[in-house]
Short mmCIF file of C-alpha atoms and ligand atoms in Angstrom, two decimals:
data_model
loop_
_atom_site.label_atom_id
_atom_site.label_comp_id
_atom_site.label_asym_id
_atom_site.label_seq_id
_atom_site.Cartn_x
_atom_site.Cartn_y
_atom_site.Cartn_z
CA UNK F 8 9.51 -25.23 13.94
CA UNK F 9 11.15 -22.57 12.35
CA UNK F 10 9.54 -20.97 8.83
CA UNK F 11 10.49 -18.31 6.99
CA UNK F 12 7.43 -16.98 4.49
CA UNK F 13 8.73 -14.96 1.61
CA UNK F 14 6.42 -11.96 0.89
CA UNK F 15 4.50 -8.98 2.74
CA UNK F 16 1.37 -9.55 0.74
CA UNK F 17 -2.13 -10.64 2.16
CA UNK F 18 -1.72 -14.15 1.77
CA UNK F 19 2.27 -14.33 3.05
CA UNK F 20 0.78 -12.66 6.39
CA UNK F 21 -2.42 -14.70 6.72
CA UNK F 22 0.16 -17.69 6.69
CA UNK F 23 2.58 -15.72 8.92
CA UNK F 24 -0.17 -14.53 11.39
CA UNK F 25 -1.49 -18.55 11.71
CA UNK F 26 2.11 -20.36 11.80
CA UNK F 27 3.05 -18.03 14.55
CA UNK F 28 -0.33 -18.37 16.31
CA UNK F 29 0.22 -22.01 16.14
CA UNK F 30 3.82 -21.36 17.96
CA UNK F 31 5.98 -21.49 14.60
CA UNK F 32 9.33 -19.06 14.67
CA UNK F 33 8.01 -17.31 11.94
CA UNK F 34 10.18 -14.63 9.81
CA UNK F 35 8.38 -12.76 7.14
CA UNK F 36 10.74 -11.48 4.19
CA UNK F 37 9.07 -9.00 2.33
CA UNK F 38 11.41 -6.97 -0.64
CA UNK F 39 9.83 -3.72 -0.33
CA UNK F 40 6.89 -2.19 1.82
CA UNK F 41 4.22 -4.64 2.99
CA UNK F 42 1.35 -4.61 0.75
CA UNK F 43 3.52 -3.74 -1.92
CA UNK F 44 2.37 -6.09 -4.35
CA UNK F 45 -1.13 -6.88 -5.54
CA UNK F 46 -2.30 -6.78 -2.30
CA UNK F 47 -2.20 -2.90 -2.02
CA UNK F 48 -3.78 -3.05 -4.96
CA UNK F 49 -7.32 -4.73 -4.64
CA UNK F 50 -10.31 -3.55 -5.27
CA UNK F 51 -11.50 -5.32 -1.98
CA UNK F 52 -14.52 -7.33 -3.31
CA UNK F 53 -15.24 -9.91 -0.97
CA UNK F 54 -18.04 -12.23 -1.18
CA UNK F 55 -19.13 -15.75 -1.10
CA UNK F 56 -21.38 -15.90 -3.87
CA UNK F 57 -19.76 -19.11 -5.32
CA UNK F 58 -21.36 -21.91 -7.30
CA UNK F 59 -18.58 -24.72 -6.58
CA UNK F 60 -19.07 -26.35 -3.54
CA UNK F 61 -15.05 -25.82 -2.63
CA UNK F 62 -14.89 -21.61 -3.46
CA UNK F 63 -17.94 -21.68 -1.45
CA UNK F 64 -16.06 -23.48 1.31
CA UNK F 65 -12.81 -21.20 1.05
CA UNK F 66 -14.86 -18.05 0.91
CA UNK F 67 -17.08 -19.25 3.91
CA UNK F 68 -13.57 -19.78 6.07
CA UNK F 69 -12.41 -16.64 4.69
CA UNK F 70 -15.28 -14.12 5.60
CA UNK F 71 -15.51 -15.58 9.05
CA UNK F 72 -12.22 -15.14 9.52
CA UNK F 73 -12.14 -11.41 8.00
CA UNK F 74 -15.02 -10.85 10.34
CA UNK F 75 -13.19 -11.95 13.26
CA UNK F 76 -10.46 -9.46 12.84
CA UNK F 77 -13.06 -6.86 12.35
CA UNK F 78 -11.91 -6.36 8.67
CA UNK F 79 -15.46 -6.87 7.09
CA UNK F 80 -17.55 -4.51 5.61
CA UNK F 81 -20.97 -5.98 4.33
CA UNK F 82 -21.81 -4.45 1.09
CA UNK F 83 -24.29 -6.46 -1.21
CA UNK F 84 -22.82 -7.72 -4.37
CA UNK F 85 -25.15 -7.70 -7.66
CA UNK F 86 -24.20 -9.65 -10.61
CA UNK F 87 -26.37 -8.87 -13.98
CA UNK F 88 -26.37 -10.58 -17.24
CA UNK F 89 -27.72 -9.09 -20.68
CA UNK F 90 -28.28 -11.85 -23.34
CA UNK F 91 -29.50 -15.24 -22.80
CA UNK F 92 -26.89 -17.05 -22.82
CA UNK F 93 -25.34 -15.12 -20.16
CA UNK F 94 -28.77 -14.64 -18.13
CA UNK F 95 -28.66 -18.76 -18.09
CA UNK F 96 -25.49 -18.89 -16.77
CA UNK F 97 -26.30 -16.48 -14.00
CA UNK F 98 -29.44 -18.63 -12.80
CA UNK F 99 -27.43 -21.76 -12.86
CA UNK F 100 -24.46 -20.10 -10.72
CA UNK F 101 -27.67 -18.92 -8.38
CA UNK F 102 -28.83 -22.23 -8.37
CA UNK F 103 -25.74 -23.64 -7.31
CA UNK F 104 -25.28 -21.06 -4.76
CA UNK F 105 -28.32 -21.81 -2.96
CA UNK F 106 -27.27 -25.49 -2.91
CA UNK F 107 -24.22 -24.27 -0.89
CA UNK F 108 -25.99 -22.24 1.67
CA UNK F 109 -24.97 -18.98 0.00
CA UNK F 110 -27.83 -15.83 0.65
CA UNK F 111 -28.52 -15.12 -3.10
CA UNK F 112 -32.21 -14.25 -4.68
CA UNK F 113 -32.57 -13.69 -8.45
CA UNK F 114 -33.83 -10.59 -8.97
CA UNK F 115 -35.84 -9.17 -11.93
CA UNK F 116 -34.72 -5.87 -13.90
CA UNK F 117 -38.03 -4.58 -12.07
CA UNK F 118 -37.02 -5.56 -8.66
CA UNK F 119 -33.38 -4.37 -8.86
CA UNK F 120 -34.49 -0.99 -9.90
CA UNK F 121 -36.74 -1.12 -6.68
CA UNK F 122 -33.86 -1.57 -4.95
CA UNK F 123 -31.81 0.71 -6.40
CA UNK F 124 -33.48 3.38 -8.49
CA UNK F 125 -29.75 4.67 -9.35
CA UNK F 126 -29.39 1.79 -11.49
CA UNK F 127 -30.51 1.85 -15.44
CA UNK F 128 -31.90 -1.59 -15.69
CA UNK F 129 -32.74 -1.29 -19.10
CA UNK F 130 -31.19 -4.08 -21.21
CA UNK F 131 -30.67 -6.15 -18.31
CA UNK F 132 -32.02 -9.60 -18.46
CA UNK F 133 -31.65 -10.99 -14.59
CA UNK F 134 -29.81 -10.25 -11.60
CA UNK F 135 -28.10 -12.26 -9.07
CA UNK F 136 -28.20 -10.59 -5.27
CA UNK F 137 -25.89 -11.62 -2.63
CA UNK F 138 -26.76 -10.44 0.56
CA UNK F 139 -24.18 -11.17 2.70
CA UNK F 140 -21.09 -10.19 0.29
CA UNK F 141 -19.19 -7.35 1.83
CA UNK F 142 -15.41 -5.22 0.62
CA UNK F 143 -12.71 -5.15 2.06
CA UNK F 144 -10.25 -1.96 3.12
CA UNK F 145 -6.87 -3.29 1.42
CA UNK F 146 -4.54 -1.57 3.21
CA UNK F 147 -6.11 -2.17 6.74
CA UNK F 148 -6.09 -5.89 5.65
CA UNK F 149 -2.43 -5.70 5.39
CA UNK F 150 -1.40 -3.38 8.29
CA UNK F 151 -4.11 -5.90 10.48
CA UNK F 152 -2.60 -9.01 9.60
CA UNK F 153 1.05 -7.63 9.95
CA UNK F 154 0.02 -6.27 13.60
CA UNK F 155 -1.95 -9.76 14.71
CA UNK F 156 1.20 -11.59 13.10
CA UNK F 157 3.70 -9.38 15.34
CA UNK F 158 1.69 -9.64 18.41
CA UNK F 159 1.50 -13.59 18.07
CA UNK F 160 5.11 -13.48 17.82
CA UNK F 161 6.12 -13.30 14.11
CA UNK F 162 9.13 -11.46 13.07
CA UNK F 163 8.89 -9.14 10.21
CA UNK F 164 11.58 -7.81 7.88
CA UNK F 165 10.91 -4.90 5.42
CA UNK F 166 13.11 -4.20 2.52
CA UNK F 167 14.68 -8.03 2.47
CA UNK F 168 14.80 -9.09 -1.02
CA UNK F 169 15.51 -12.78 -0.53
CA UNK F 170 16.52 -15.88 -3.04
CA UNK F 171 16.10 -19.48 -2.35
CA UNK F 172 20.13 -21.27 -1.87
CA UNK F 173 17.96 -24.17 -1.56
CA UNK F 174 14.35 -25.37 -0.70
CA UNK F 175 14.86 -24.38 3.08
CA UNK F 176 18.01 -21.50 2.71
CA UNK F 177 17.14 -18.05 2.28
CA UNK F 178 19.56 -15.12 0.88
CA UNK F 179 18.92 -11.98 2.01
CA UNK F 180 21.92 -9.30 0.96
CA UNK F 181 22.64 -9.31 4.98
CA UNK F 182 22.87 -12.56 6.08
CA UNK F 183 21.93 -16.90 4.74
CA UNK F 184 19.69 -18.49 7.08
CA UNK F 185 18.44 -22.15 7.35
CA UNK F 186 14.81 -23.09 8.41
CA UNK F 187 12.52 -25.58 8.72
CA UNK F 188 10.47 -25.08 5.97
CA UNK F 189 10.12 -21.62 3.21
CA UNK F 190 7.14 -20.56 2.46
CA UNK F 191 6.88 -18.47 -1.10
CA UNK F 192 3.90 -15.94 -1.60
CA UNK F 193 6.03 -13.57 -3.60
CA UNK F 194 2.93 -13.06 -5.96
CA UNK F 195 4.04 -13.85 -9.73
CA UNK F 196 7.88 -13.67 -8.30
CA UNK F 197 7.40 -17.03 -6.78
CA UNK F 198 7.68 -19.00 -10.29
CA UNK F 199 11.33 -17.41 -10.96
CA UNK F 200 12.32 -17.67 -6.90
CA UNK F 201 11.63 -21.31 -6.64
CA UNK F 202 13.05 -21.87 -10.30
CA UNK F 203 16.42 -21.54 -8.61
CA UNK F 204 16.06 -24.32 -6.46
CA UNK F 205 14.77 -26.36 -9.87
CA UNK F 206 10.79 -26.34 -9.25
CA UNK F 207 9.01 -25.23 -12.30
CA UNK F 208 5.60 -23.63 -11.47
CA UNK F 209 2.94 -23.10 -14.18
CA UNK F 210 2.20 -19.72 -13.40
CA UNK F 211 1.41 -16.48 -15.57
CA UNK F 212 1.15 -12.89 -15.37
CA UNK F 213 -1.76 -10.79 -16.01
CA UNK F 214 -2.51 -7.20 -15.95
CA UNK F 215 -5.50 -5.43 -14.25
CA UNK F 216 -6.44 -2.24 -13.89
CA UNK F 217 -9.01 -0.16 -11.61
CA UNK F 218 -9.76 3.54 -10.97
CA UNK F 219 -11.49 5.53 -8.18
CA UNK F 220 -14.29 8.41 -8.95
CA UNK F 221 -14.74 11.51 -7.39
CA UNK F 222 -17.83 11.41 -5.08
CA UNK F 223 -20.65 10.61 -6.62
CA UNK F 224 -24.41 10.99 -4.96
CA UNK F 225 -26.10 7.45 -5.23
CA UNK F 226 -26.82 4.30 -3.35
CA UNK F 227 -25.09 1.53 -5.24
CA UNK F 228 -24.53 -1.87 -4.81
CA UNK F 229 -21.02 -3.78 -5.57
CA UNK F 230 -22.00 -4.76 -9.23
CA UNK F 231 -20.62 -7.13 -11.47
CA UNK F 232 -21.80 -6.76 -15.42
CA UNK F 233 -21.01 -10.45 -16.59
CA UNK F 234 -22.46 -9.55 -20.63
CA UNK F 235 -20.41 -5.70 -20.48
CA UNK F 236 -17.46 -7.41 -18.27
CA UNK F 237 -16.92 -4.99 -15.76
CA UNK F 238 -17.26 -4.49 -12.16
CA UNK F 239 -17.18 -1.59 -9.92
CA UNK F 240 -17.50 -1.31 -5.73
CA UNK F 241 -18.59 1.68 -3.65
CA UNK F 242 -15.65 3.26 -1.63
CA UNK F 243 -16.53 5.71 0.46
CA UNK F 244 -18.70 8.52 -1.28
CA UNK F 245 -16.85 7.24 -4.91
CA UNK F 246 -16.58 4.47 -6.81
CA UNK F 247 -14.07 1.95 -7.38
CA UNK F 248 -14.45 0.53 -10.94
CA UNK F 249 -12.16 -2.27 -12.75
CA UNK F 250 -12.12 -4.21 -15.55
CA UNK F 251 -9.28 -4.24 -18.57
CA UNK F 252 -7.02 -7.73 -18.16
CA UNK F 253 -4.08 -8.81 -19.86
CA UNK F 254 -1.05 -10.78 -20.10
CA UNK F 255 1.85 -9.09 -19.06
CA UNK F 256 5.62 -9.93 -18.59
CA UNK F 257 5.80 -9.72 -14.68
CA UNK F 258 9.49 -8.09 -15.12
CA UNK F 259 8.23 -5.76 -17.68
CA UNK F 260 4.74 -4.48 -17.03
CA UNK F 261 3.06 -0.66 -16.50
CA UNK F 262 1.50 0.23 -13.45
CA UNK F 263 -0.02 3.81 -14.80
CA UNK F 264 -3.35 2.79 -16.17
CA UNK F 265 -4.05 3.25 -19.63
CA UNK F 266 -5.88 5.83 -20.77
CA UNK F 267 -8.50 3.96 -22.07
CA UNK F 268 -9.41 1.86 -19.79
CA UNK F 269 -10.17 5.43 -17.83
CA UNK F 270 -12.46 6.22 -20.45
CA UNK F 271 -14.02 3.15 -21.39
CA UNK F 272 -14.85 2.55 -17.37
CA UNK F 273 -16.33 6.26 -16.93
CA UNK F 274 -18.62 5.92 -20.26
CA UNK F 275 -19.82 2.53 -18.60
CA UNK F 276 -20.66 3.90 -15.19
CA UNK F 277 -22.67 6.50 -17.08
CA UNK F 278 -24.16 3.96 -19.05
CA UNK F 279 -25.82 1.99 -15.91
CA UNK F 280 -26.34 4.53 -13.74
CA UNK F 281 -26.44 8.24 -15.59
CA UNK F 282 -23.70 9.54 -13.51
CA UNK F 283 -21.07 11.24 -14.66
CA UNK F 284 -18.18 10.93 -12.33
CA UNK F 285 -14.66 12.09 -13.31
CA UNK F 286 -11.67 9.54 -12.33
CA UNK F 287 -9.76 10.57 -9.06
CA UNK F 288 -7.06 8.20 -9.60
CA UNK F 289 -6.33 4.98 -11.69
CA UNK F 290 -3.71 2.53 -11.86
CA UNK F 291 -2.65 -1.15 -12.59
CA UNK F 292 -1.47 -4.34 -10.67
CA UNK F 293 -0.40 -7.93 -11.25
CA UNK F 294 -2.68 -10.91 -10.65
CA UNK F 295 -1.54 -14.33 -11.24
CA UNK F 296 -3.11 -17.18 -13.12
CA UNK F 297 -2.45 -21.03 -13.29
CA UNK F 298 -3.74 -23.35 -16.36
CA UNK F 299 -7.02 -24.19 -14.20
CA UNK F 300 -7.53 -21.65 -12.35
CA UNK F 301 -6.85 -22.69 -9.08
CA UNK F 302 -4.65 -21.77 -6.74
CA UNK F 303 -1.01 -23.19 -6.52
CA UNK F 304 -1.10 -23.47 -2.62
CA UNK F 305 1.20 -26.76 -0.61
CA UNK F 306 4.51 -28.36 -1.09
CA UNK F 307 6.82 -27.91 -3.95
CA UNK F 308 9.65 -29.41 -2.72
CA UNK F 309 11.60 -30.64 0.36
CA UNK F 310 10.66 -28.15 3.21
CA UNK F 311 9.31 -26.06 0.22
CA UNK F 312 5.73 -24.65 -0.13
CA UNK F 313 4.06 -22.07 -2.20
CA UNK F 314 1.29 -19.93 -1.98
CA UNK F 315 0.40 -18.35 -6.01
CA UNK F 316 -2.08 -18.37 -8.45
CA UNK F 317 -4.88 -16.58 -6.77
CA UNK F 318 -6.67 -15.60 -10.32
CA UNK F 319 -7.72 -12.13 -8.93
CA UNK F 320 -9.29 -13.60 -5.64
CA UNK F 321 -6.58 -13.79 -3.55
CA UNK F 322 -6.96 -10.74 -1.42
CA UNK F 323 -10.64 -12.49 -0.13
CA UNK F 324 -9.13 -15.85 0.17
CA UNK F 325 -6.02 -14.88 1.83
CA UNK F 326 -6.87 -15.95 5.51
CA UNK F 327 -8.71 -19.00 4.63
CA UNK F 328 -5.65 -20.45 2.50
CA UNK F 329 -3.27 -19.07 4.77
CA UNK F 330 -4.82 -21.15 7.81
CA UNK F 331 -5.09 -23.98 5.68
CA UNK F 332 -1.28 -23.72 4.38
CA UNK F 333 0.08 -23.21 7.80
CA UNK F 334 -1.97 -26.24 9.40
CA UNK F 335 -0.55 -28.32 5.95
CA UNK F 336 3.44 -27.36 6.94
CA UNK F 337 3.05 -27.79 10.59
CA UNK F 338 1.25 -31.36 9.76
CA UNK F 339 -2.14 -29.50 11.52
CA UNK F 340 -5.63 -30.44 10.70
CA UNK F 341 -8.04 -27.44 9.44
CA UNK F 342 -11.61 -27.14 8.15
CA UNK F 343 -10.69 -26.47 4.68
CA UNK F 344 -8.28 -30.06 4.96
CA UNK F 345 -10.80 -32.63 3.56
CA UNK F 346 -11.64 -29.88 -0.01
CA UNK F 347 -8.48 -28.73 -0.35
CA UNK F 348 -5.70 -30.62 -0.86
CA UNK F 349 -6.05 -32.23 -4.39
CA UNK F 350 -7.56 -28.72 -5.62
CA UNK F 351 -4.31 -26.88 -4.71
CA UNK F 352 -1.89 -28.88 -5.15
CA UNK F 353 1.45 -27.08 -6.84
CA UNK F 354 2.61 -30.53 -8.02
CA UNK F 355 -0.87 -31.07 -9.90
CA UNK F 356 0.85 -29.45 -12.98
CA UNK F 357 4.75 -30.09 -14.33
CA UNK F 358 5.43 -26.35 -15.48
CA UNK F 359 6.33 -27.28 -18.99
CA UNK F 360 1.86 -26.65 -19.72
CA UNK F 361 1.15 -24.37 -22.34
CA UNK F 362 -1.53 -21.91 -21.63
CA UNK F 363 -3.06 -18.59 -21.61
CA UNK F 364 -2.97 -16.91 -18.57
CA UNK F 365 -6.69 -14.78 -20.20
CA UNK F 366 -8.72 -17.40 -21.84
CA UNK F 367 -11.64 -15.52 -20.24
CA UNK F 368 -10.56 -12.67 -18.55
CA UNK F 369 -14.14 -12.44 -16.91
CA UNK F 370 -14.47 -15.61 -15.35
CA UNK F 371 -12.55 -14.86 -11.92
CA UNK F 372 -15.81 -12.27 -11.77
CA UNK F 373 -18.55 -14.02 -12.78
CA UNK F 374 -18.89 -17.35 -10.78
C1 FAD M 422 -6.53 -4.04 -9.88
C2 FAD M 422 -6.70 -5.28 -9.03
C3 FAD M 422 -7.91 -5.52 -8.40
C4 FAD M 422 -8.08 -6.66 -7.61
N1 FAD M 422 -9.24 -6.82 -6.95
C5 FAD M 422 -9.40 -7.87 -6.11
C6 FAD M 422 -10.58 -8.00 -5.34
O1 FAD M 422 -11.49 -7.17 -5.41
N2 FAD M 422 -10.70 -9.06 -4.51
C7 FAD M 422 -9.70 -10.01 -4.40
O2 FAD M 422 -9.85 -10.97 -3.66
N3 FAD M 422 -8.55 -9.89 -5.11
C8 FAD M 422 -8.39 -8.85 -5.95
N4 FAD M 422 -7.23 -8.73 -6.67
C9 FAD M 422 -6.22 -9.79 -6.56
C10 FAD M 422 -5.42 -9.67 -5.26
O3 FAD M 422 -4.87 -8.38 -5.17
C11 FAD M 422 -4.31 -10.71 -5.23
O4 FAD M 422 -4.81 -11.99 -5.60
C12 FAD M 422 -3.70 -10.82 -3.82
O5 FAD M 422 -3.40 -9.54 -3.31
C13 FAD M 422 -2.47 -11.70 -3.83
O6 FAD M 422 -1.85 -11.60 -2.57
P1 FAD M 422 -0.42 -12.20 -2.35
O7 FAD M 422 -0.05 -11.96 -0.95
O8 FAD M 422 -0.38 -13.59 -2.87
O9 FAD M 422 0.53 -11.40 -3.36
P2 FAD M 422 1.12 -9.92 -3.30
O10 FAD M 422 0.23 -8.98 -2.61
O11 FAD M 422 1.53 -9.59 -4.70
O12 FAD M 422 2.39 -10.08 -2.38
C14 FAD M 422 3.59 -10.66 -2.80
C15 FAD M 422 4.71 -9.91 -2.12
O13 FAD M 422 5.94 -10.59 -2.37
C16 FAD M 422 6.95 -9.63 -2.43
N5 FAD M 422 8.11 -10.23 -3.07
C17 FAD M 422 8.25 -10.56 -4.39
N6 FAD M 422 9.47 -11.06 -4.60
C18 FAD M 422 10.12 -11.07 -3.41
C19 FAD M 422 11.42 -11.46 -3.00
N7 FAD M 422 12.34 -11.94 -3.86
N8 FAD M 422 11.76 -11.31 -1.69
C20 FAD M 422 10.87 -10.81 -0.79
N9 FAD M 422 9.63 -10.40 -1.15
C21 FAD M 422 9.26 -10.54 -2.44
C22 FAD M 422 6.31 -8.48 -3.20
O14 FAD M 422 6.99 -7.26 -3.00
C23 FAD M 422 4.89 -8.50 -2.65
O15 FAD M 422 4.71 -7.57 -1.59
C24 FAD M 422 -7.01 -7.60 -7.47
C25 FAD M 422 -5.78 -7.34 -8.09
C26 FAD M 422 -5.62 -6.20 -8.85
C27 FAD M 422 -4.28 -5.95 -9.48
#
């Protein structure tokens, strides 16, 4: 079977790397460099710490897989909550965690500060621990996948801008080709590339930003504040912090960060922990976002599949839904077969739904 998959991001070479691993002619057609797009981007959290029995699945497939190609860094992930209302959310996600098998304890303000005196727990209510989340090095992840997906026989083009002549006919500026199937994980691009060949995706654009300190000297934890709504991730002797989420239109959107959101992110690093880091370098990507927040992931059309919609999770789910959507076009079974499907589905929505792509810009963070 021959498939082309359009885009050099994480989850365009997770499919690659498994199509071609399952003996598909794969070409990859990615418009710039690989890893381009949001991908290149990530912060890297990677974790399992999910309360729906499904994300719990998906993130199970995906951190075995990550671990298989050596990709994995463990790297507990703490989530904290600061009023009630949030600190009963958090012990119902932990609740529903455990019932899925996921390692998470609920920690008091008391016990987290045992654990990591460089935290200020003051103010915070309860903590949820998971002790088997880990981060991930983005750009490894892509140059990985795009060596695996060579080796196993894919082909790879760089700097191929492509548009659909039809659900399986691919325009590059060089050359039309016919396949099998397409494959489209062009990131927020796929809604206006498969437009052409008259499938309407409901699919926005957001904005999110993320900066890196200069060193700092402290044993932290990835850390997730659901009641201030920001996260940060150690990388390397700094850290990685991000937060700041909005709507954007993909054609006409800033990658500088703003200034701000520099600001606002230092003064809340200092707030938890009493460091004082300056910002090493900032910037902004595009995430994309569907009416329910699931993924957009199977057929659109005839010999026509898409892979969207990852709601800022898509760099940890990438090899679990790439598996899954290259066992779906070559008519494979896969573990993630009997949860998926109905979850996923592109077709679930008409396109025509009105929504916002931010109702809660937190919530990708906080399950
Ligand atoms: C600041 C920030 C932090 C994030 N943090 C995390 C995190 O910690 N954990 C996590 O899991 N996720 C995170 N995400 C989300 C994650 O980056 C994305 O969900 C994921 O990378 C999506 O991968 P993708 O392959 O679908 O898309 P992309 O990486 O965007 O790849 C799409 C590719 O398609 C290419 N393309 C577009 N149009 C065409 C065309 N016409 N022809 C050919 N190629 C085309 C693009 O150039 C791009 O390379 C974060 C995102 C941002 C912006």
């Amino acid at each position: 079977m021959s498939v082309a998959v359009v885009g050099g991001g994480a989850v365009g070479l997770s499919t690659a790397l498994a199509l071609a691993r399952h003996n598909a002619s794969v070409t990859v057609f990615e418009r710039d460099t690989l890893g381009s797009g949001a991908s290149g981007q990530a912060a890297g959290l990677c974790y399992d710490a999910f309360a729906d029995d499904v994300d719990a699945a998906v993130a199970a497939d995906a951190l075995t897989r990550y671990r298989d190609l050596d990709l994995f860094e463990p790297q507990p992930y703490v989530w904290v909550a600061r009023d009630e209302s949030d600190a009963t959310a958090v012990r119902e996600q932990i609740t529903g965690m455990q019932k899925n098998g996921v390692a998470v304890d609920a920690l008091t303000p008391a016990e987290l500060g045992d654990r990591y005196p460089a935290l200020d727990t003051g103010g915070i209510e309860v903590a949820g621990l998971a002790r088997k989340a880990g981060v991930l090095d983005p750009d490894k992840v892509v140059a990985t996948l795009a060596e695996t997906a060579r080796k196993a026989g894919a082909t790879i083009e760089t700097e191929s801008p492509v548009s659909l002549a039809s659900t399986t006919t691919v325009e590059t500026p060089d050359e039309t080709r016919t396949f099998d199937a397409v494959v489209v994980a062009a990131g927020p691009q796929t809604k206006p590339l498969v437009a052409d060949v008259g499938v309407s995706l409901a699919l926005k654009a957001y904005r999110a930003q993320a900066l890196v300190t200069e060193p700092i000297d402290a044993t932290l934890p990835s850390f997730y504040d659901a009641t201030r709504e920001f996260y940060w991730r150690p990388k390397g002797n700094a850290l990685l912090v991000g937060d700041g989420a909005h709507e954007v239109d993909p054609r006409d959107w800033d990658p500088a960060a703003d200034a701000e959101f520099v600001t606002r992110s230092l003064d809340r690093v200092e707030q938890v922990t009493a460091l004082a880091p300056a910002c090493d370098r900032a910037w902004a990507g595009l995430c994309t976002a569907t009416p329910d927040g699931a993924p957009l992931a199977g057929q659109a059309g005839d010999g026509l599949w898409v892979a969207t919609g990852w709601q800022g999770h898509g760099l940890m789910r990438a090899p679990a839904l790439g598996n899954y959507l290259a066992a779906a076009v070559l008519d494979r079974r896969n573990p993630l077969s009997e949860h998926l499907p109905d979850r996923v589905d592109p077709t679930r929505f008409d396109g025509s739904e009105e929504f916002a792509a931010l109702d809660d810009p937190t919530r990708d963070w906080d399950k």
